[in-house]
Amino acid sequence: MEFETLAIHAGQEPDPKNGAVMTPIYQTSTYVQDGVSRPRDGYEYSRTKNPTRLALEACIAGIEGAQHGLAFASGMAATDAVLRLVDSGSHVLAGNDIYGGTFRLFDKVLTRYGLTFDYVDTTDPESVADGLTAETRLVWLESPTNPMLAVTDIRAVAEILRNIPNRPLLIVDNTFATPYLQQPLQLGADIVLHSTTKYLGGHSDVVGGAIAVRDQGLYERLAFVQNAAGAVPGPMDCFLVLRGIKTLPVRMDRHAENATRLAELLAAHPAVDRVLYPFHPTHPQEQVARQQMRNGGGMISFVLKGGAQAAKRVAEATRIFALAESLGGVESLIEVPAAMTHLSTSASRLAVDPGLVRLSVGLENSVDLLKDLREALEQA
Ligand SMILES: Cc1ncc(COP(=O)(O)O)c(C=O)c1O
């Protein structure tokens, strides 16, 4: 089936008892058993298995072209579960532009458990080759990245890892692109990860995370961690993400249409030093982006000539763009990563330009968005 059909139907059948078209919210923690240790259909306890969550997990697998999906309580919970695949003493090679919360988990929590991390520019696949050690077990990248919208040639990185003895797993955080724009497993990644809080949920009303994999053994190891550590989403949250995914393709097309217009405005504006949008002709990896993504997505970052003060003034001046963290909802958001989402990277090598502003371009009419941004830029 094509993507749009999978987004609406994957993992979801009308209820066999009453024909309900929407997946019921199975708001239950436990299930009656037919005898001691005789659960019905394997349902014992909702941390382990819940029908609403199973529907979401099957849907995630369907839209990522995976065999298996796993849902988590947040994107960070999904990230944490992946890192639990490796033993103390392992080395993780990560991109040098990643979500601030991911860096914080790596740098402030997981280093205390015997993991070591290095950060390289994954847009240059040779840097990945150079950064590997005999202990590297995971290679972690975002594409496009948060917040610089840098694009990595996923196929090229997968190719580098392919012939390495004791091959590290390649994980792609696909939150910014979504499976509608880009399918990392098809490009050679082993694990795809999402903050479903963002485009998959799509309405800024739920926090969640997800993982998709093809390999049965990898799935079993991750499912074991999911149940053992227990960072699972509740059934209501699973329902909201399932509902959001149904409209993902139409939303992503409109997000990209609006973002393309705004990127043009920003590129031509005298207060703007540079605009970062994957499909814009000034983007350093535009060709790679066009090869592996269906469109440029809904995220734009731009650097103001006036630095941190100008960024603050612009972010505080918009009226339709709400000044808020997060992204991927129907409403447009604006933020200053160095002071907000990426504050945890401030004292590190991954520190973000203080003059950088990030937009999550929503589904409002582009005429209103252009006017709002143009007026706010006067404050720069
Ligand atoms: C690229 C990316 N990955 C992961 C996360 C973490 O997701 P969550 O906030 O759902 O825990 C975020 C959150 O902003 C993100 O932008």
mmCIF file of C-alpha atoms and ligand atoms in Angstrom:
data_model
loop_
_atom_site.group_PDB
_atom_site.id
_atom_site.type_symbol
_atom_site.label_atom_id
_atom_site.label_comp_id
_atom_site.label_asym_id
_atom_site.label_seq_id
_atom_site.Cartn_x
_atom_site.Cartn_y
_atom_site.Cartn_z
ATOM 1 C CA MET A 1 0.000 0.000 0.000
ATOM 2 C CA GLU A 2 1.017 3.599 -0.547
ATOM 3 C CA PHE A 3 2.028 5.845 2.343
ATOM 4 C CA GLU A 4 -1.256 7.770 2.638
ATOM 5 C CA THR A 5 -3.214 4.507 2.896
ATOM 6 C CA LEU A 6 -0.834 3.044 5.479
ATOM 7 C CA ALA A 7 -1.026 6.235 7.564
ATOM 8 C CA ILE A 8 -4.775 5.723 7.924
ATOM 9 C CA HIS A 9 -5.022 1.928 8.087
ATOM 10 C CA ALA A 10 -1.740 0.300 9.191
ATOM 11 C CA GLY A 11 -2.279 -1.617 12.430
ATOM 12 C CA GLN A 12 -5.933 -0.632 12.587
ATOM 13 C CA GLU A 13 -8.946 -2.827 11.812
ATOM 14 C CA PRO A 14 -12.583 -1.964 12.596
ATOM 15 C CA ASP A 15 -13.482 -3.519 15.963
ATOM 16 C CA PRO A 16 -14.634 -7.114 15.264
ATOM 17 C CA LYS A 17 -17.369 -6.915 17.960
ATOM 18 C CA ASN A 18 -19.119 -3.683 17.009
ATOM 19 C CA GLY A 19 -17.423 -2.261 13.924
ATOM 20 C CA ALA A 20 -15.978 0.832 15.668
ATOM 21 C CA VAL A 21 -13.795 2.419 12.999
ATOM 22 C CA MET A 22 -11.444 4.173 15.415
ATOM 23 C CA THR A 23 -9.157 2.064 17.624
ATOM 24 C CA PRO A 24 -10.662 1.944 21.138
ATOM 25 C CA ILE A 25 -8.712 3.480 24.025
ATOM 26 C CA TYR A 26 -8.163 0.398 26.175
ATOM 27 C CA GLN A 27 -7.864 2.272 29.454
ATOM 28 C CA THR A 28 -6.961 -0.766 31.507
ATOM 29 C CA SER A 29 -3.902 -1.757 33.509
ATOM 30 C CA THR A 30 -4.667 -5.472 33.716
ATOM 31 C CA TYR A 31 -6.599 -8.334 32.038
ATOM 32 C CA VAL A 32 -8.542 -11.245 33.428
ATOM 33 C CA GLN A 33 -6.847 -14.620 32.902
ATOM 34 C CA ASP A 34 -8.549 -17.920 32.061
ATOM 35 C CA GLY A 35 -6.503 -19.771 34.661
ATOM 36 C CA VAL A 36 -3.225 -19.386 36.537
ATOM 37 C CA SER A 37 -0.643 -18.214 34.017
ATOM 38 C CA ARG A 38 -3.226 -18.506 31.221
ATOM 39 C CA PRO A 39 -3.626 -14.986 29.846
ATOM 40 C CA ARG A 40 -5.964 -14.409 26.894
ATOM 41 C CA ASP A 41 -4.059 -13.578 23.742
ATOM 42 C CA GLY A 42 -0.943 -12.844 25.818
ATOM 43 C CA TYR A 43 -2.526 -9.873 27.626
ATOM 44 C CA GLU A 44 -1.362 -9.884 31.257
ATOM 45 C CA TYR A 45 -0.498 -6.329 32.203
ATOM 46 C CA SER A 46 -0.486 -3.051 30.252
ATOM 47 C CA ARG A 47 3.187 -2.188 30.742
ATOM 48 C CA THR A 48 3.896 -5.322 28.708
ATOM 49 C CA LYS A 49 1.031 -5.226 26.216
ATOM 50 C CA ASN A 50 -1.953 -2.969 25.558
ATOM 51 C CA PRO A 51 -4.193 -3.186 22.467
ATOM 52 C CA THR A 52 -4.198 0.568 21.762
ATOM 53 C CA ARG A 53 -0.407 0.663 22.027
ATOM 54 C CA LEU A 54 -0.068 -2.421 19.815
ATOM 55 C CA ALA A 55 -2.128 -0.662 17.128
ATOM 56 C CA LEU A 56 0.179 2.373 17.295
ATOM 57 C CA GLU A 57 3.275 0.166 17.207
ATOM 58 C CA ALA A 58 2.011 -1.664 14.115
ATOM 59 C CA CYS A 59 1.144 1.651 12.478
ATOM 60 C CA ILE A 60 4.636 3.066 13.160
ATOM 61 C CA ALA A 61 6.182 -0.078 11.662
ATOM 62 C CA GLY A 62 3.904 0.233 8.629
ATOM 63 C CA ILE A 63 4.742 3.845 7.841
ATOM 64 C CA GLU A 64 8.499 3.380 8.398
ATOM 65 C CA GLY A 65 8.669 0.292 6.184
ATOM 66 C CA ALA A 66 9.736 -1.681 9.284
ATOM 67 C CA GLN A 67 8.790 -5.093 10.649
ATOM 68 C CA HIS A 68 8.367 -3.846 14.209
ATOM 69 C CA GLY A 69 7.400 -0.682 16.054
ATOM 70 C CA LEU A 70 7.716 0.168 19.732
ATOM 71 C CA ALA A 71 6.017 3.080 21.465
ATOM 72 C CA PHE A 72 7.430 4.985 24.425
ATOM 73 C CA ALA A 73 6.332 7.642 26.894
ATOM 74 C CA SER A 74 8.481 10.311 25.185
ATOM 75 C CA GLY A 75 11.167 10.706 22.554
ATOM 76 C CA MET A 76 13.745 10.762 25.347
ATOM 77 C CA ALA A 77 12.370 7.490 26.782
ATOM 78 C CA ALA A 78 12.802 5.922 23.328
ATOM 79 C CA THR A 79 16.347 7.319 23.127
ATOM 80 C CA ASP A 80 17.162 5.938 26.573
ATOM 81 C CA ALA A 81 15.851 2.490 25.555
ATOM 82 C CA VAL A 82 18.146 2.398 22.503
ATOM 83 C CA LEU A 83 21.183 3.299 24.615
ATOM 84 C CA ARG A 84 20.365 0.380 26.936
ATOM 85 C CA LEU A 85 21.229 -1.998 24.106
ATOM 86 C CA VAL A 86 24.938 -1.527 24.752
ATOM 87 C CA ASP A 87 27.195 -2.523 27.617
ATOM 88 C CA SER A 88 29.284 -0.378 29.900
ATOM 89 C CA GLY A 89 32.589 0.427 28.162
ATOM 90 C CA SER A 90 30.933 0.985 24.779
ATOM 91 C CA HIS A 91 31.626 4.014 22.633
ATOM 92 C CA VAL A 92 28.848 5.956 20.901
ATOM 93 C CA LEU A 93 29.586 8.178 17.947
ATOM 94 C CA ALA A 94 26.974 10.915 17.587
ATOM 95 C CA GLY A 95 26.337 13.841 15.309
ATOM 96 C CA ASN A 96 27.623 17.205 16.530
ATOM 97 C CA ASP A 97 24.245 18.867 15.996
ATOM 98 C CA ILE A 98 21.513 17.040 17.914
ATOM 99 C CA TYR A 99 18.538 17.910 20.106
ATOM 100 C CA GLY A 100 19.777 19.472 23.364
ATOM 101 C CA GLY A 101 17.904 16.923 25.475
ATOM 102 C CA THR A 102 19.588 14.036 23.659
ATOM 103 C CA PHE A 103 22.997 15.585 24.338
ATOM 104 C CA ARG A 104 22.030 16.122 27.991
ATOM 105 C CA LEU A 105 21.056 12.436 28.385
ATOM 106 C CA PHE A 106 24.313 11.305 26.748
ATOM 107 C CA ASP A 107 26.582 13.796 28.489
ATOM 108 C CA LYS A 108 25.082 14.147 31.965
ATOM 109 C CA VAL A 109 23.460 10.751 32.592
ATOM 110 C CA LEU A 110 24.867 7.963 30.443
ATOM 111 C CA THR A 111 28.528 8.906 30.870
ATOM 112 C CA ARG A 112 28.003 7.959 34.539
ATOM 113 C CA TYR A 113 27.302 4.372 33.453
ATOM 114 C CA GLY A 114 30.532 3.716 31.599
ATOM 115 C CA LEU A 115 29.536 4.868 28.108
ATOM 116 C CA THR A 116 31.756 7.240 26.182
ATOM 117 C CA PHE A 117 30.591 9.644 23.483
ATOM 118 C CA ASP A 118 32.229 11.512 20.650
ATOM 119 C CA TYR A 119 30.513 14.059 18.443
ATOM 120 C CA VAL A 120 31.389 14.496 14.775
ATOM 121 C CA ASP A 121 30.037 16.295 11.735
ATOM 122 C CA THR A 122 28.020 13.470 10.183
ATOM 123 C CA THR A 123 27.280 15.573 7.073
ATOM 124 C CA ASP A 124 30.819 14.535 6.136
ATOM 125 C CA PRO A 125 30.642 10.704 6.111
ATOM 126 C CA GLU A 126 34.454 10.532 6.299
ATOM 127 C CA SER A 127 34.246 12.103 9.779
ATOM 128 C CA VAL A 128 32.130 9.142 10.806
ATOM 129 C CA ALA A 129 34.745 6.730 9.445
ATOM 130 C CA ASP A 130 37.496 8.627 11.307
ATOM 131 C CA GLY A 131 35.508 8.772 14.558
ATOM 132 C CA LEU A 132 34.943 5.032 14.914
ATOM 133 C CA THR A 133 36.878 3.068 17.521
ATOM 134 C CA ALA A 134 37.080 -0.659 18.242
ATOM 135 C CA GLU A 135 34.493 -0.056 20.982
ATOM 136 C CA THR A 136 31.944 1.870 18.891
ATOM 137 C CA ARG A 137 28.577 0.121 19.168
ATOM 138 C CA LEU A 138 26.165 2.852 18.089
ATOM 139 C CA VAL A 139 26.285 5.634 15.522
ATOM 140 C CA TRP A 140 23.613 8.223 16.284
ATOM 141 C CA LEU A 141 22.480 10.915 13.924
ATOM 142 C CA GLU A 142 19.639 13.279 13.204
ATOM 143 C CA SER A 143 18.829 14.323 9.659
ATOM 144 C CA PRO A 144 17.767 17.053 9.276
ATOM 145 C CA THR A 145 19.285 18.086 12.588
ATOM 146 C CA ASN A 146 17.782 20.097 15.396
ATOM 147 C CA PRO A 147 18.395 23.029 15.226
ATOM 148 C CA MET A 148 20.768 23.591 12.259
ATOM 149 C CA LEU A 149 18.775 21.552 9.708
ATOM 150 C CA ALA A 150 21.997 19.860 8.574
ATOM 151 C CA VAL A 151 21.436 16.874 6.309
ATOM 152 C CA THR A 152 23.475 13.667 6.441
ATOM 153 C CA ASP A 153 23.730 11.263 3.529
ATOM 154 C CA ILE A 154 22.272 8.314 5.445
ATOM 155 C CA ARG A 155 23.080 5.800 2.706
ATOM 156 C CA ALA A 156 26.736 6.898 2.638
ATOM 157 C CA VAL A 157 27.093 6.505 6.409
ATOM 158 C CA ALA A 158 25.376 3.086 6.311
ATOM 159 C CA GLU A 159 27.795 2.068 3.560
ATOM 160 C CA ILE A 160 30.812 3.055 5.685
ATOM 161 C CA LEU A 161 29.543 0.968 8.582
ATOM 162 C CA ARG A 162 28.619 -2.046 6.463
ATOM 163 C CA ASN A 163 32.008 -3.735 6.265
ATOM 164 C CA ILE A 164 33.262 -2.958 9.732
ATOM 165 C CA PRO A 165 33.906 -6.019 11.922
ATOM 166 C CA ASN A 166 31.502 -5.980 14.893
ATOM 167 C CA ARG A 167 29.462 -3.424 12.942
ATOM 168 C CA PRO A 168 27.964 -0.628 15.079
ATOM 169 C CA LEU A 169 24.213 -0.036 14.776
ATOM 170 C CA LEU A 170 23.128 3.050 12.852
ATOM 171 C CA ILE A 171 20.324 4.998 14.503
ATOM 172 C CA VAL A 172 18.562 7.862 12.765
ATOM 173 C CA ASP A 173 16.358 10.251 14.721
ATOM 174 C CA ASN A 174 13.751 10.906 12.029
ATOM 175 C CA THR A 175 11.674 13.375 14.067
ATOM 176 C CA PHE A 176 12.210 16.404 11.800
ATOM 177 C CA ALA A 177 11.712 14.555 8.510
ATOM 178 C CA THR A 178 8.937 12.098 9.494
ATOM 179 C CA PRO A 179 8.520 8.794 7.605
ATOM 180 C CA TYR A 180 6.494 10.602 4.937
ATOM 181 C CA LEU A 181 9.551 12.579 3.824
ATOM 182 C CA GLN A 182 12.319 10.084 4.569
ATOM 183 C CA GLN A 183 12.618 6.393 5.432
ATOM 184 C CA PRO A 184 16.011 5.738 7.015
ATOM 185 C CA LEU A 185 15.609 1.936 7.164
ATOM 186 C CA GLN A 186 15.388 1.905 3.359
ATOM 187 C CA LEU A 187 18.636 3.901 3.288
ATOM 188 C CA GLY A 188 20.478 1.368 5.449
ATOM 189 C CA ALA A 189 19.799 2.456 9.051
ATOM 190 C CA ASP A 190 19.142 -0.218 11.701
ATOM 191 C CA ILE A 191 16.894 1.791 14.021
ATOM 192 C CA VAL A 192 14.617 4.764 13.397
ATOM 193 C CA LEU A 193 13.561 6.889 16.316
ATOM 194 C CA HIS A 194 10.864 9.537 16.747
ATOM 195 C CA SER A 195 9.638 12.044 19.198
ATOM 196 C CA THR A 196 5.966 11.420 18.339
ATOM 197 C CA THR A 197 5.294 14.581 20.329
ATOM 198 C CA LYS A 198 6.120 16.411 17.091
ATOM 199 C CA TYR A 199 4.803 15.769 13.566
ATOM 200 C CA LEU A 200 3.397 12.283 14.162
ATOM 201 C CA GLY A 201 1.113 13.549 16.925
ATOM 202 C CA GLY A 202 0.898 16.803 15.024
ATOM 203 C CA HIS A 203 -1.406 18.790 17.320
ATOM 204 C CA SER A 204 0.761 19.714 20.339
ATOM 205 C CA ASP A 205 -1.463 17.683 22.643
ATOM 206 C CA VAL A 206 0.635 14.633 23.487
ATOM 207 C CA VAL A 207 4.182 13.647 24.503
ATOM 208 C CA GLY A 208 5.472 10.363 23.086
ATOM 209 C CA GLY A 209 8.273 8.482 21.398
ATOM 210 C CA ALA A 210 8.685 5.567 19.024
ATOM 211 C CA ILE A 211 11.232 3.205 17.522
ATOM 212 C CA ALA A 212 11.014 1.164 14.321
ATOM 213 C CA VAL A 213 13.283 -1.751 13.339
ATOM 214 C CA ARG A 214 13.402 -4.559 10.796
ATOM 215 C CA ASP A 215 15.536 -7.087 12.639
ATOM 216 C CA GLN A 216 13.668 -9.578 14.844
ATOM 217 C CA GLY A 217 16.529 -9.987 17.352
ATOM 218 C CA LEU A 218 16.928 -6.235 17.745
ATOM 219 C CA TYR A 219 13.181 -5.880 18.236
ATOM 220 C CA GLU A 220 13.194 -8.521 20.959
ATOM 221 C CA ARG A 221 16.049 -6.801 22.808
ATOM 222 C CA LEU A 222 14.289 -3.423 22.619
ATOM 223 C CA ALA A 223 10.913 -4.888 23.622
ATOM 224 C CA PHE A 224 12.621 -6.472 26.634
ATOM 225 C CA VAL A 225 13.999 -3.059 27.685
ATOM 226 C CA GLN A 226 10.620 -1.418 27.020
ATOM 227 C CA ASN A 227 8.915 -3.826 29.404
ATOM 228 C CA ALA A 228 11.743 -4.060 31.939
ATOM 229 C CA ALA A 229 12.318 -0.297 32.283
ATOM 230 C CA GLY A 230 8.654 0.500 31.677
ATOM 231 C CA ALA A 231 8.724 3.910 29.957
ATOM 232 C CA VAL A 232 5.525 3.140 28.039
ATOM 233 C CA PRO A 233 2.838 5.561 26.854
ATOM 234 C CA GLY A 234 -0.721 5.358 28.140
ATOM 235 C CA PRO A 235 -3.548 4.243 25.837
ATOM 236 C CA MET A 236 -5.028 7.745 25.478
ATOM 237 C CA ASP A 237 -1.656 9.069 24.294
ATOM 238 C CA CYS A 238 -1.333 6.171 21.836
ATOM 239 C CA PHE A 239 -4.794 6.997 20.470
ATOM 240 C CA LEU A 240 -3.823 10.651 19.954
ATOM 241 C CA VAL A 241 -0.666 9.712 18.042
ATOM 242 C CA LEU A 242 -2.609 7.194 15.920
ATOM 243 C CA ARG A 243 -5.119 9.900 15.069
ATOM 244 C CA GLY A 244 -2.368 12.382 14.252
ATOM 245 C CA ILE A 245 -0.610 9.975 11.879
ATOM 246 C CA LYS A 246 -3.754 9.695 9.724
ATOM 247 C CA THR A 247 -3.276 13.240 8.415
ATOM 248 C CA LEU A 248 0.543 13.243 8.400
ATOM 249 C CA PRO A 249 0.995 13.308 4.596
ATOM 250 C CA VAL A 250 -1.381 16.205 3.966
ATOM 251 C CA ARG A 251 0.012 18.142 6.889
ATOM 252 C CA MET A 252 3.626 17.635 5.799
ATOM 253 C CA ASP A 253 2.883 18.835 2.278
ATOM 254 C CA ARG A 254 1.307 22.036 3.586
ATOM 255 C CA HIS A 255 4.024 22.548 6.241
ATOM 256 C CA ALA A 256 6.600 22.391 3.434
ATOM 257 C CA GLU A 257 4.638 24.688 1.123
ATOM 258 C CA ASN A 258 4.420 27.352 3.829
ATOM 259 C CA ALA A 259 8.034 26.853 4.917
ATOM 260 C CA THR A 260 9.297 27.239 1.338
ATOM 261 C CA ARG A 261 7.638 30.669 1.088
ATOM 262 C CA LEU A 262 8.998 31.784 4.455
ATOM 263 C CA ALA A 263 12.513 30.573 3.576
ATOM 264 C CA GLU A 264 12.411 32.761 0.476
ATOM 265 C CA LEU A 265 11.391 35.790 2.541
ATOM 266 C CA LEU A 266 14.181 35.141 5.040
ATOM 267 C CA ALA A 267 16.845 34.559 2.364
ATOM 268 C CA ALA A 268 16.100 37.941 0.820
ATOM 269 C CA HIS A 269 15.842 39.898 4.096
ATOM 270 C CA PRO A 270 18.661 42.338 4.969
ATOM 271 C CA ALA A 271 18.557 41.497 8.713
ATOM 272 C CA VAL A 272 19.170 37.802 8.042
ATOM 273 C CA ASP A 273 22.720 36.485 7.769
ATOM 274 C CA ARG A 274 21.715 33.019 6.513
ATOM 275 C CA VAL A 275 18.682 30.817 6.260
ATOM 276 C CA LEU A 276 18.812 27.068 6.855
ATOM 277 C CA TYR A 277 16.136 25.092 5.000
ATOM 278 C CA PRO A 278 16.983 21.702 3.425
ATOM 279 C CA PHE A 279 15.450 22.381 -0.005
ATOM 280 C CA HIS A 280 16.642 26.006 -0.287
ATOM 281 C CA PRO A 281 19.335 26.550 -2.959
ATOM 282 C CA THR A 282 21.687 28.081 -0.332
ATOM 283 C CA HIS A 283 21.572 24.960 1.879
ATOM 284 C CA PRO A 284 24.986 23.215 1.882
ATOM 285 C CA GLN A 285 23.455 19.731 1.528
ATOM 286 C CA GLU A 286 20.528 20.637 -0.734
ATOM 287 C CA GLN A 287 21.360 17.870 -3.237
ATOM 288 C CA VAL A 288 21.496 15.143 -0.581
ATOM 289 C CA ALA A 289 18.267 16.466 0.927
ATOM 290 C CA ARG A 290 16.521 16.293 -2.450
ATOM 291 C CA GLN A 291 17.776 12.728 -2.959
ATOM 292 C CA GLN A 292 16.589 11.316 0.342
ATOM 293 C CA MET A 293 13.625 13.526 1.296
ATOM 294 C CA ARG A 294 10.281 14.011 -0.442
ATOM 295 C CA ASN A 295 10.114 17.711 0.470
ATOM 296 C CA GLY A 296 11.973 20.160 2.690
ATOM 297 C CA GLY A 297 9.702 19.769 5.736
ATOM 298 C CA GLY A 298 8.287 22.389 8.054
ATOM 299 C CA MET A 299 11.343 23.486 10.046
ATOM 300 C CA ILE A 300 13.456 26.544 9.238
ATOM 301 C CA SER A 301 16.324 28.069 11.189
ATOM 302 C CA PHE A 302 17.965 31.397 10.453
ATOM 303 C CA VAL A 303 20.841 33.406 11.854
ATOM 304 C CA LEU A 304 20.306 37.122 12.415
ATOM 305 C CA LYS A 305 23.087 39.590 11.724
ATOM 306 C CA GLY A 306 22.210 41.329 15.015
ATOM 307 C CA GLY A 307 23.079 38.249 17.141
ATOM 308 C CA ALA A 308 21.432 37.204 20.412
ATOM 309 C CA GLN A 309 19.678 40.514 21.052
ATOM 310 C CA ALA A 310 18.124 40.576 17.593
ATOM 311 C CA ALA A 311 17.056 36.930 17.949
ATOM 312 C CA LYS A 312 15.344 37.698 21.254
ATOM 313 C CA ARG A 313 13.579 40.767 19.827
ATOM 314 C CA VAL A 314 12.278 38.913 16.762
ATOM 315 C CA ALA A 315 11.121 35.879 18.763
ATOM 316 C CA GLU A 316 9.250 38.162 21.166
ATOM 317 C CA ALA A 317 7.670 40.252 18.393
ATOM 318 C CA THR A 318 5.664 37.711 16.384
ATOM 319 C CA ARG A 319 1.933 37.505 16.971
ATOM 320 C CA ILE A 320 0.892 34.372 15.083
ATOM 321 C CA PHE A 321 4.128 32.427 15.649
ATOM 322 C CA ALA A 322 3.850 31.500 19.348
ATOM 323 C CA LEU A 323 7.046 31.785 21.379
ATOM 324 C CA ALA A 324 7.347 28.199 22.581
ATOM 325 C CA GLU A 325 9.524 25.075 22.621
ATOM 326 C CA SER A 326 8.540 21.931 20.700
ATOM 327 C CA LEU A 327 7.571 21.727 17.039
ATOM 328 C CA GLY A 328 5.536 19.841 14.477
ATOM 329 C CA GLY A 329 2.050 21.008 15.474
ATOM 330 C CA VAL A 330 -0.550 22.682 13.283
ATOM 331 C CA GLU A 331 0.275 26.056 14.849
ATOM 332 C CA SER A 332 3.444 28.008 14.030
ATOM 333 C CA LEU A 333 6.071 28.316 16.758
ATOM 334 C CA ILE A 334 9.219 30.410 17.129
ATOM 335 C CA GLU A 335 12.104 29.966 19.562
ATOM 336 C CA VAL A 336 15.754 30.851 20.223
ATOM 337 C CA PRO A 337 17.560 27.473 20.569
ATOM 338 C CA ALA A 338 20.678 28.781 22.400
ATOM 339 C CA ALA A 339 18.470 30.133 25.205
ATOM 340 C CA MET A 340 15.684 27.545 25.117
ATOM 341 C CA THR A 341 15.723 24.029 23.598
ATOM 342 C CA HIS A 342 19.512 23.767 23.397
ATOM 343 C CA LEU A 343 20.515 25.522 26.615
ATOM 344 C CA SER A 344 22.084 22.245 27.823
ATOM 345 C CA THR A 345 24.688 22.433 25.032
ATOM 346 C CA SER A 346 25.755 26.001 25.925
ATOM 347 C CA ALA A 347 29.034 25.177 27.686
ATOM 348 C CA SER A 348 29.997 22.439 25.215
ATOM 349 C CA ARG A 349 31.445 21.997 21.749
ATOM 350 C CA LEU A 350 27.883 21.634 20.513
ATOM 351 C CA ALA A 351 26.916 25.167 21.557
ATOM 352 C CA VAL A 352 24.466 26.850 19.185
ATOM 353 C CA ASP A 353 24.867 30.309 17.626
ATOM 354 C CA PRO A 354 23.068 32.732 19.998
ATOM 355 C CA GLY A 355 21.697 34.625 16.977
ATOM 356 C CA LEU A 356 19.897 31.532 15.691
ATOM 357 C CA VAL A 357 16.086 31.538 15.541
ATOM 358 C CA ARG A 358 14.106 28.336 14.857
ATOM 359 C CA LEU A 359 10.663 28.248 13.277
ATOM 360 C CA SER A 360 8.195 25.392 13.282
ATOM 361 C CA VAL A 361 6.039 26.498 10.378
ATOM 362 C CA GLY A 362 2.399 25.593 10.935
ATOM 363 C CA LEU A 363 -0.636 25.244 8.723
ATOM 364 C CA GLU A 364 -1.991 28.788 8.941
ATOM 365 C CA ASN A 365 -2.413 30.741 5.712
ATOM 366 C CA SER A 366 1.039 31.643 4.390
ATOM 367 C CA VAL A 367 -0.052 35.247 3.723
ATOM 368 C CA ASP A 368 -0.611 35.763 7.452
ATOM 369 C CA LEU A 369 2.632 33.977 8.377
ATOM 370 C CA LEU A 370 4.684 36.049 5.920
ATOM 371 C CA LYS A 371 3.186 39.278 7.252
ATOM 372 C CA ASP A 372 3.796 38.254 10.864
ATOM 373 C CA LEU A 373 7.434 37.338 10.248
ATOM 374 C CA ARG A 374 8.124 40.390 8.083
ATOM 375 C CA GLU A 375 6.798 42.699 10.818
ATOM 376 C CA ALA A 376 8.758 40.896 13.541
ATOM 377 C CA LEU A 377 11.977 41.139 11.503
ATOM 378 C CA GLU A 378 11.674 44.918 11.657
ATOM 379 C CA GLN A 379 12.627 44.537 15.344
ATOM 380 C CA ALA A 380 15.894 42.848 14.412
HETATM 381 C C1 LIG B 1 14.980 15.650 17.202
HETATM 382 C C2 LIG B 1 14.405 15.331 18.542
HETATM 383 N N1 LIG B 1 14.603 14.127 19.070
HETATM 384 C C3 LIG B 1 14.108 13.807 20.287
HETATM 385 C C4 LIG B 1 13.402 14.715 21.040
HETATM 386 C C5 LIG B 1 12.900 14.335 22.393
HETATM 387 O O1 LIG B 1 11.528 14.069 22.347
HETATM 388 P P1 LIG B 1 10.525 14.268 23.568
HETATM 389 O O2 LIG B 1 10.477 15.735 23.862
HETATM 390 O O3 LIG B 1 9.242 13.698 23.063
HETATM 391 O O4 LIG B 1 11.069 13.495 24.727
HETATM 392 C C6 LIG B 1 13.165 15.985 20.517
HETATM 393 C C7 LIG B 1 12.408 16.978 21.301
HETATM 394 O O5 LIG B 1 12.358 18.132 20.964
HETATM 395 C C8 LIG B 1 13.680 16.312 19.245
HETATM 396 O O6 LIG B 1 13.508 17.517 18.690
#
